[in-house]
């Protein structure tokens, strides 16, 4: 991914994370302008508003359409704020650019479809407009990375990613589970790619915006996208996750901006000491895993000699129950240990299968 982009230049100029704010949907010209005026003076880098808003089922408000783009033109003219909208079709791209939109984003429901992403990539290639890509609805890193790569191959160099959470089906206090590890892995693969967090869509609740935004900053995200409305309770879409410009200002003042590093000698010495201890602990963990896998191989050979099946369900159920319990007693996250033993189980099955299939 390109290093010198619209986003990286803005980051360098600002010296702190970027801020994108505005209503979920552009509803009326008065609502859009009231929001934009309320955001002046808060350090907003991009005014966001949904223009085309197809819902899961037809019948509810689905966006004001092209007329809303004229309202965004007025926002730019009267407040000086740059503006961004979601695009889902080549026609959207054409209309957005014709109305001087500064940045566009591709939504989660579009990212999930490589056919749609390819059409957008072809429409956006050569336009020079910066593009942000939201993660797909489902927790699929390959789809998210693939969408960015399609755009890059089409000549769209000015890219950023938006982490808006994932639909997992599991019970959660969030509207969309953050699943932070997927976003961190994307950043690991594309270290120069700006990563923006969308706490509004992650939480679905205004009371959770602050802690999620804080965690994103603590994880060194490059910006935040927060939905803002002059009368959130009466918003035409996603009312529960929007805040007034006044409340947004309060959230921004409460956020703590931490250093990426420090020259403090005491900190550096202590951090290095702890990291060296972690290295030793990691070596111990790997050696323990090696011993366990050697025992798995020995057991597999014994099963083979006695014509016993690989999977012993009662045994694995006992492991999945007891190991998290052991962890909890040692104040280690039991859910983490449960996930770890799922991976150990998969590798154990693989090793035993390999041994079982060896010729006599």
mmCIF file with all atom_site columns, C-alpha atoms in Angstrom, residues 48 50 52-54 84-89 92-93 104-114 116-117 120 124 131-138 143-144 147-148 151 160-165 198 201 225:
data_model
loop_
_atom_site.group_PDB
_atom_site.id
_atom_site.type_symbol
_atom_site.label_atom_id
_atom_site.label_alt_id
_atom_site.label_comp_id
_atom_site.label_asym_id
_atom_site.label_entity_id
_atom_site.label_seq_id
_atom_site.pdbx_PDB_ins_code
_atom_site.Cartn_x
_atom_site.Cartn_y
_atom_site.Cartn_z
_atom_site.occupancy
_atom_site.B_iso_or_equiv
_atom_site.pdbx_formal_charge
_atom_site.auth_seq_id
_atom_site.auth_comp_id
_atom_site.auth_asym_id
_atom_site.auth_atom_id
_atom_site.pdbx_PDB_model_num
ATOM 1  C CA . UNK A 1 48  ? -19.683 11.739  7.139  1.00 0.00 ? 48  UNK A CA 1
ATOM 2  C CA . UNK A 1 50  ? -25.115 8.213   4.514  1.00 0.00 ? 50  UNK A CA 1
ATOM 3  C CA . UNK A 1 52  ? -27.872 5.719   -0.051 1.00 0.00 ? 52  UNK A CA 1
ATOM 4  C CA . UNK A 1 53  ? -29.029 3.462   2.804  1.00 0.00 ? 53  UNK A CA 1
ATOM 5  C CA . UNK A 1 54  ? -30.619 0.168   1.651  1.00 0.00 ? 54  UNK A CA 1
ATOM 6  C CA . UNK A 1 84  ? -17.370 11.644  2.776  1.00 0.00 ? 84  UNK A CA 1
ATOM 7  C CA . UNK A 1 85  ? -20.172 9.264   1.741  1.00 0.00 ? 85  UNK A CA 1
ATOM 8  C CA . UNK A 1 86  ? -20.629 5.537   1.245  1.00 0.00 ? 86  UNK A CA 1
ATOM 9  C CA . UNK A 1 87  ? -20.742 4.230   -2.320 1.00 0.00 ? 87  UNK A CA 1
ATOM 10 C CA . UNK A 1 88  ? -22.030 0.820   -3.327 1.00 0.00 ? 88  UNK A CA 1
ATOM 11 C CA . UNK A 1 89  ? -22.329 1.053   -7.130 1.00 0.00 ? 89  UNK A CA 1
ATOM 12 C CA . UNK A 1 92  ? -22.887 6.203   -6.731 1.00 0.00 ? 92  UNK A CA 1
ATOM 13 C CA . UNK A 1 93  ? -19.220 6.871   -7.491 1.00 0.00 ? 93  UNK A CA 1
ATOM 14 C CA . UNK A 1 104 ? -15.711 7.803   -0.293 1.00 0.00 ? 104 UNK A CA 1
ATOM 15 C CA . UNK A 1 105 ? -16.086 4.623   1.728  1.00 0.00 ? 105 UNK A CA 1
ATOM 16 C CA . UNK A 1 106 ? -17.163 1.107   0.832  1.00 0.00 ? 106 UNK A CA 1
ATOM 17 C CA . UNK A 1 107 ? -19.568 -0.404  3.345  1.00 0.00 ? 107 UNK A CA 1
ATOM 18 C CA . UNK A 1 108 ? -19.490 -3.745  5.120  1.00 0.00 ? 108 UNK A CA 1
ATOM 19 C CA . UNK A 1 109 ? -22.250 -5.291  3.008  1.00 0.00 ? 109 UNK A CA 1
ATOM 20 C CA . UNK A 1 110 ? -20.382 -4.398  -0.161 1.00 0.00 ? 110 UNK A CA 1
ATOM 21 C CA . UNK A 1 111 ? -16.955 -5.544  1.048  1.00 0.00 ? 111 UNK A CA 1
ATOM 22 C CA . UNK A 1 112 ? -18.367 -9.035  1.513  1.00 0.00 ? 112 UNK A CA 1
ATOM 23 C CA . UNK A 1 113 ? -19.030 -9.291  -2.264 1.00 0.00 ? 113 UNK A CA 1
ATOM 24 C CA . UNK A 1 114 ? -15.919 -9.481  -4.517 1.00 0.00 ? 114 UNK A CA 1
ATOM 25 C CA . UNK A 1 116 ? -19.344 -5.576  -6.248 1.00 0.00 ? 116 UNK A CA 1
ATOM 26 C CA . UNK A 1 117 ? -15.876 -4.580  -5.014 1.00 0.00 ? 117 UNK A CA 1
ATOM 27 C CA . UNK A 1 120 ? -16.267 -0.261  -7.661 1.00 0.00 ? 120 UNK A CA 1
ATOM 28 C CA . UNK A 1 124 ? -12.702 4.384   -8.801 1.00 0.00 ? 124 UNK A CA 1
ATOM 29 C CA . UNK A 1 131 ? -11.206 5.382   -0.485 1.00 0.00 ? 131 UNK A CA 1
ATOM 30 C CA . UNK A 1 132 ? -11.927 3.817   2.910  1.00 0.00 ? 132 UNK A CA 1
ATOM 31 C CA . UNK A 1 133 ? -12.956 0.166   3.136  1.00 0.00 ? 133 UNK A CA 1
ATOM 32 C CA . UNK A 1 134 ? -15.056 -1.153  5.999  1.00 0.00 ? 134 UNK A CA 1
ATOM 33 C CA . UNK A 1 135 ? -14.539 -4.713  7.168  1.00 0.00 ? 135 UNK A CA 1
ATOM 34 C CA . UNK A 1 136 ? -17.028 -7.272  5.804  1.00 0.00 ? 136 UNK A CA 1
ATOM 35 C CA . UNK A 1 137 ? -20.072 -8.123  7.906  1.00 0.00 ? 137 UNK A CA 1
ATOM 36 C CA . UNK A 1 138 ? -18.684 -11.552 8.818  1.00 0.00 ? 138 UNK A CA 1
ATOM 37 C CA . UNK A 1 143 ? -12.411 -10.633 2.192  1.00 0.00 ? 143 UNK A CA 1
ATOM 38 C CA . UNK A 1 144 ? -11.290 -7.402  3.852  1.00 0.00 ? 144 UNK A CA 1
ATOM 39 C CA . UNK A 1 147 ? -11.134 -5.734  -1.207 1.00 0.00 ? 147 UNK A CA 1
ATOM 40 C CA . UNK A 1 148 ? -8.164  -3.484  -0.445 1.00 0.00 ? 148 UNK A CA 1
ATOM 41 C CA . UNK A 1 151 ? -8.671  -1.438  -5.255 1.00 0.00 ? 151 UNK A CA 1
ATOM 42 C CA . UNK A 1 160 ? -7.616  3.376   4.528  1.00 0.00 ? 160 UNK A CA 1
ATOM 43 C CA . UNK A 1 161 ? -9.477  0.634   6.392  1.00 0.00 ? 161 UNK A CA 1
ATOM 44 C CA . UNK A 1 162 ? -12.419 1.067   8.777  1.00 0.00 ? 162 UNK A CA 1
ATOM 45 C CA . UNK A 1 163 ? -12.977 -1.448  11.561 1.00 0.00 ? 163 UNK A CA 1
ATOM 46 C CA . UNK A 1 164 ? -16.718 -1.476  12.329 1.00 0.00 ? 164 UNK A CA 1
ATOM 47 C CA . UNK A 1 165 ? -17.010 -4.878  14.019 1.00 0.00 ? 165 UNK A CA 1
ATOM 48 C CA . UNK A 1 198 ? -16.015 2.965   14.018 1.00 0.00 ? 198 UNK A CA 1
ATOM 49 C CA . UNK A 1 201 ? -21.305 0.440   14.558 1.00 0.00 ? 201 UNK A CA 1
ATOM 50 C CA . UNK A 1 225 ? -15.565 7.526   13.060 1.00 0.00 ? 225 UNK A CA 1
#
